[in-house]
Amino acid sequence: MIRGKDLKYSAVTQHILLNVRHTFNVAAQDKIEEIRQRLAKGPSFQDFVQNSDLPKEEWKEYGGDLRRQKGENERLRLPPWLKTAIPMGKNFAKIKNQLQELKLATVCEEARCPNIGECWGGGEHGTQTATIMLMGDTCTRGCRFCSVKTARNPQPLDPLEPTNTAKAIASWGLDYIVLTSVDRDDLSDGGSQHIAETVKEIKLRNPNIFVECLVPDFRGELSCVKTIATSGLDVYAHNIETVEKLTPYVRDRRANYRQTLHVLKEAKRFNKNLITKSSIMLGLGETDEEVEQTMQDLREAGVECLTLGQYMQPTKRHLKVIEYVTPEKFKQWEDRGNMLGFLYTASGPLVRSSYKAGEFFITSILKERK
């Protein structure tokens, strides 16, 4: 039996213990939050690991499944030709740090591009490139292959972004810059004026840099297309992404296969000196005949440069890979693109729309034209 004095002592003890626990929990939570913030602002895992060249298997001897059968839910194992070295190097770190300081986004990071180390670091061609994503990191559309965040009403545009972007690019000493953007259907002009202003700011600081704009379809509004095409850029890019049959399944419902072709054709009409460019992802279930037709449609629309690359599922909530296309098959598509008359066809498992080797080639063409 607990006496009154003991009961009072027990109550005081419990009160003290509760206060201690509460204080400890609050302090622990504060410390955890502090660590989270430091981790968010600090170096990523990529900054600590060192580059290593993994021994490559003979591709022809790879025994894994390359195509997911109908009804299968398991993700396909990544074949050896899609495994890349972890990005590193002085120029890579320099660009990464300055992007964080100026609060600029790149599609290289947001879309988890496997070629980020090669492009930011200069690679074998010596042409350093980067792809800046304008108008924020949140898109108004929700394509089923893309890992960029989506929302109906993203944050307002940053009026300083064109100037900050131009300053950063000037300090990097790049030869070729790609400006891309999220879709901004919430804006009356889709953000076309904002992109055009950025191009002008970049050219003002470095008239010799080559600027490619990988832009949305602007809902097919030709006034927006004209704003971009006449802004002073060198390459007008807009991706068709996939074949016509798969477009409603792969892309946002507001995107349209025929609209994409029309936008590319009209961009060339507004500025005949432009190089026009588009990209196709393979591995989503398309047939060879459908890929062939898409390539022909792009040529008929006046597109001069084409890239073909492997679709890679960015997260579990995105479309699964139906097939991993072999490097040999990609080479066949490259040969076919050249036969169809494309000025340049970059085709390979790791090729992306903003692809380093392609930009090196386009840079050479633009220099010859000037």
PDB file of C-alpha atoms in Angstrom, residues 47-173:
ATOM      1  CA  ASP A  47      29.994  13.465 -54.243  1.00  0.00           C
ATOM      2  CA  PHE A  48      31.582  10.839 -51.979  1.00  0.00           C
ATOM      3  CA  VAL A  49      31.999   7.867 -54.264  1.00  0.00           C
ATOM      4  CA  GLN A  50      34.776   7.484 -56.770  1.00  0.00           C
ATOM      5  CA  ASN A  51      34.400   6.603 -60.395  1.00  0.00           C
ATOM      6  CA  SER A  52      35.155   3.065 -61.416  1.00  0.00           C
ATOM      7  CA  ASP A  53      34.930   1.254 -64.711  1.00  0.00           C
ATOM      8  CA  LEU A  54      32.964  -1.918 -64.172  1.00  0.00           C
ATOM      9  CA  PRO A  55      34.101  -4.890 -66.238  1.00  0.00           C
ATOM     10  CA  LYS A  56      31.827  -5.124 -69.259  1.00  0.00           C
ATOM     11  CA  GLU A  57      30.150  -8.369 -70.222  1.00  0.00           C
ATOM     12  CA  GLU A  58      29.985  -9.432 -73.798  1.00  0.00           C
ATOM     13  CA  TRP A  59      26.606  -8.046 -74.845  1.00  0.00           C
ATOM     14  CA  LYS A  60      25.860 -10.944 -77.133  1.00  0.00           C
ATOM     15  CA  GLU A  61      26.353 -13.381 -74.247  1.00  0.00           C
ATOM     16  CA  TYR A  62      23.874 -11.601 -71.979  1.00  0.00           C
ATOM     17  CA  GLY A  63      21.303 -14.208 -70.950  1.00  0.00           C
ATOM     18  CA  GLY A  64      18.689 -12.048 -69.240  1.00  0.00           C
ATOM     19  CA  ASP A  65      15.219 -11.351 -70.603  1.00  0.00           C
ATOM     20  CA  LEU A  66      15.045  -8.313 -72.863  1.00  0.00           C
ATOM     21  CA  ARG A  67      11.281  -8.225 -73.300  1.00  0.00           C
ATOM     22  CA  ARG A  68       8.536  -8.359 -70.692  1.00  0.00           C
ATOM     23  CA  GLN A  69       5.861 -10.872 -71.629  1.00  0.00           C
ATOM     24  CA  LYS A  70       2.182  -9.969 -71.545  1.00  0.00           C
ATOM     25  CA  GLY A  71       0.792 -10.277 -68.015  1.00  0.00           C
ATOM     26  CA  GLU A  72       4.189 -10.148 -66.309  1.00  0.00           C
ATOM     27  CA  ASN A  73       4.509  -7.615 -63.486  1.00  0.00           C
ATOM     28  CA  GLU A  74       8.180  -8.016 -62.617  1.00  0.00           C
ATOM     29  CA  ARG A  75      10.553  -5.314 -63.800  1.00  0.00           C
ATOM     30  CA  LEU A  76      13.161  -6.414 -66.313  1.00  0.00           C
ATOM     31  CA  ARG A  77      16.729  -6.678 -65.091  1.00  0.00           C
ATOM     32  CA  LEU A  78      18.958  -3.873 -66.370  1.00  0.00           C
ATOM     33  CA  PRO A  79      21.249  -5.191 -69.133  1.00  0.00           C
ATOM     34  CA  PRO A  80      24.998  -4.393 -68.954  1.00  0.00           C
ATOM     35  CA  TRP A  81      24.985  -1.799 -71.734  1.00  0.00           C
ATOM     36  CA  LEU A  82      22.722   0.473 -69.676  1.00  0.00           C
ATOM     37  CA  LYS A  83      25.003   0.636 -66.648  1.00  0.00           C
ATOM     38  CA  THR A  84      26.972   3.890 -66.487  1.00  0.00           C
ATOM     39  CA  ALA A  85      29.788   5.242 -64.351  1.00  0.00           C
ATOM     40  CA  ILE A  86      28.864   7.482 -61.416  1.00  0.00           C
ATOM     41  CA  PRO A  87      29.319  11.153 -62.407  1.00  0.00           C
ATOM     42  CA  MET A  88      32.318  13.011 -61.004  1.00  0.00           C
ATOM     43  CA  GLY A  89      35.041  15.501 -61.871  1.00  0.00           C
ATOM     44  CA  LYS A  90      35.900  19.145 -61.207  1.00  0.00           C
ATOM     45  CA  ASN A  91      33.594  20.590 -63.844  1.00  0.00           C
ATOM     46  CA  PHE A  92      30.749  18.341 -62.750  1.00  0.00           C
ATOM     47  CA  ALA A  93      31.104  19.535 -59.144  1.00  0.00           C
ATOM     48  CA  LYS A  94      31.444  23.171 -60.228  1.00  0.00           C
ATOM     49  CA  ILE A  95      28.229  23.131 -62.243  1.00  0.00           C
ATOM     50  CA  LYS A  96      26.341  21.207 -59.564  1.00  0.00           C
ATOM     51  CA  ASN A  97      27.356  23.647 -56.812  1.00  0.00           C
ATOM     52  CA  GLN A  98      26.507  26.762 -58.781  1.00  0.00           C
ATOM     53  CA  LEU A  99      23.116  25.376 -59.749  1.00  0.00           C
ATOM     54  CA  GLN A 100      22.325  24.942 -56.064  1.00  0.00           C
ATOM     55  CA  GLU A 101      23.532  28.451 -55.223  1.00  0.00           C
ATOM     56  CA  LEU A 102      21.434  30.113 -57.935  1.00  0.00           C
ATOM     57  CA  LYS A 103      18.446  27.818 -57.322  1.00  0.00           C
ATOM     58  CA  LEU A 104      18.400  26.658 -60.932  1.00  0.00           C
ATOM     59  CA  ALA A 105      17.017  23.290 -62.013  1.00  0.00           C
ATOM     60  CA  THR A 106      18.392  20.986 -64.691  1.00  0.00           C
ATOM     61  CA  VAL A 107      16.551  18.273 -66.535  1.00  0.00           C
ATOM     62  CA  CYS A 108      19.796  16.301 -66.197  1.00  0.00           C
ATOM     63  CA  GLU A 109      19.041  15.871 -62.484  1.00  0.00           C
ATOM     64  CA  GLU A 110      15.224  16.031 -62.464  1.00  0.00           C
ATOM     65  CA  ALA A 111      14.847  13.425 -65.217  1.00  0.00           C
ATOM     66  CA  ARG A 112      17.730  11.329 -63.838  1.00  0.00           C
ATOM     67  CA  CYS A 113      19.672  11.325 -67.085  1.00  0.00           C
ATOM     68  CA  PRO A 114      22.390   8.634 -67.223  1.00  0.00           C
ATOM     69  CA  ASN A 115      24.741  10.867 -69.242  1.00  0.00           C
ATOM     70  CA  ILE A 116      25.045  13.696 -66.703  1.00  0.00           C
ATOM     71  CA  GLY A 117      28.701  13.003 -65.885  1.00  0.00           C
ATOM     72  CA  GLU A 118      29.768  12.891 -69.529  1.00  0.00           C
ATOM     73  CA  CYS A 119      27.941  16.095 -70.480  1.00  0.00           C
ATOM     74  CA  TRP A 120      28.880  18.246 -67.494  1.00  0.00           C
ATOM     75  CA  GLY A 121      32.450  17.001 -67.475  1.00  0.00           C
ATOM     76  CA  GLY A 122      33.257  17.532 -71.145  1.00  0.00           C
ATOM     77  CA  GLY A 123      33.714  13.885 -72.105  1.00  0.00           C
ATOM     78  CA  GLU A 124      35.766  12.611 -75.003  1.00  0.00           C
ATOM     79  CA  HIS A 125      34.582  15.302 -77.433  1.00  0.00           C
ATOM     80  CA  GLY A 126      35.649  18.241 -75.265  1.00  0.00           C
ATOM     81  CA  THR A 127      32.319  19.992 -75.800  1.00  0.00           C
ATOM     82  CA  GLN A 128      30.933  20.734 -72.351  1.00  0.00           C
ATOM     83  CA  THR A 129      27.159  20.901 -72.231  1.00  0.00           C
ATOM     84  CA  ALA A 130      24.390  21.203 -69.694  1.00  0.00           C
ATOM     85  CA  THR A 131      20.613  21.278 -69.870  1.00  0.00           C
ATOM     86  CA  ILE A 132      18.912  23.937 -67.765  1.00  0.00           C
ATOM     87  CA  MET A 133      15.235  23.474 -66.929  1.00  0.00           C
ATOM     88  CA  LEU A 134      13.447  26.809 -66.875  1.00  0.00           C
ATOM     89  CA  MET A 135      10.240  27.916 -65.142  1.00  0.00           C
ATOM     90  CA  GLY A 136      10.639  25.760 -62.061  1.00  0.00           C
ATOM     91  CA  ASP A 137      10.758  22.038 -61.388  1.00  0.00           C
ATOM     92  CA  THR A 138       7.000  21.395 -61.476  1.00  0.00           C
ATOM     93  CA  CYS A 139       5.067  20.621 -64.663  1.00  0.00           C
ATOM     94  CA  THR A 140       1.358  21.107 -65.353  1.00  0.00           C
ATOM     95  CA  ARG A 141       1.274  17.861 -67.325  1.00  0.00           C
ATOM     96  CA  GLY A 142       1.699  14.288 -66.205  1.00  0.00           C
ATOM     97  CA  CYS A 143       3.316  12.130 -68.876  1.00  0.00           C
ATOM     98  CA  ARG A 144       3.610   8.541 -67.711  1.00  0.00           C
ATOM     99  CA  PHE A 145       7.304   8.218 -68.560  1.00  0.00           C
ATOM    100  CA  CYS A 146       8.544  11.383 -66.871  1.00  0.00           C
ATOM    101  CA  SER A 147       9.813  11.789 -63.291  1.00  0.00           C
ATOM    102  CA  VAL A 148       9.402  15.587 -63.117  1.00  0.00           C
ATOM    103  CA  LYS A 149       6.929  16.743 -60.432  1.00  0.00           C
ATOM    104  CA  THR A 150       3.427  17.785 -61.498  1.00  0.00           C
ATOM    105  CA  ALA A 151       0.809  20.250 -60.241  1.00  0.00           C
ATOM    106  CA  ARG A 152      -2.099  22.237 -61.672  1.00  0.00           C
ATOM    107  CA  ASN A 153      -0.750  25.554 -60.427  1.00  0.00           C
ATOM    108  CA  PRO A 154       3.030  25.579 -59.979  1.00  0.00           C
ATOM    109  CA  GLN A 155       4.937  28.437 -58.374  1.00  0.00           C
ATOM    110  CA  PRO A 156       4.972  31.792 -60.221  1.00  0.00           C
ATOM    111  CA  LEU A 157       7.855  32.406 -62.603  1.00  0.00           C
ATOM    112  CA  ASP A 158      11.045  33.835 -61.155  1.00  0.00           C
ATOM    113  CA  PRO A 159      11.634  37.163 -62.967  1.00  0.00           C
ATOM    114  CA  LEU A 160      15.372  36.903 -62.226  1.00  0.00           C
ATOM    115  CA  GLU A 161      15.720  33.451 -63.766  1.00  0.00           C
ATOM    116  CA  PRO A 162      16.701  34.605 -67.293  1.00  0.00           C
ATOM    117  CA  THR A 163      19.491  36.799 -65.892  1.00  0.00           C
ATOM    118  CA  ASN A 164      20.685  34.246 -63.308  1.00  0.00           C
ATOM    119  CA  THR A 165      20.718  31.509 -65.920  1.00  0.00           C
ATOM    120  CA  ALA A 166      22.731  33.623 -68.347  1.00  0.00           C
ATOM    121  CA  LYS A 167      25.235  34.588 -65.639  1.00  0.00           C
ATOM    122  CA  ALA A 168      25.762  30.972 -64.598  1.00  0.00           C
ATOM    123  CA  ILE A 169      26.221  29.761 -68.163  1.00  0.00           C
ATOM    124  CA  ALA A 170      28.698  32.550 -68.922  1.00  0.00           C
ATOM    125  CA  SER A 171      30.804  31.547 -65.902  1.00  0.00           C
ATOM    126  CA  TRP A 172      30.853  27.854 -66.858  1.00  0.00           C
ATOM    127  CA  GLY A 173      32.516  28.456 -70.201  1.00  0.00           C
TER     128      GLY A 173
END
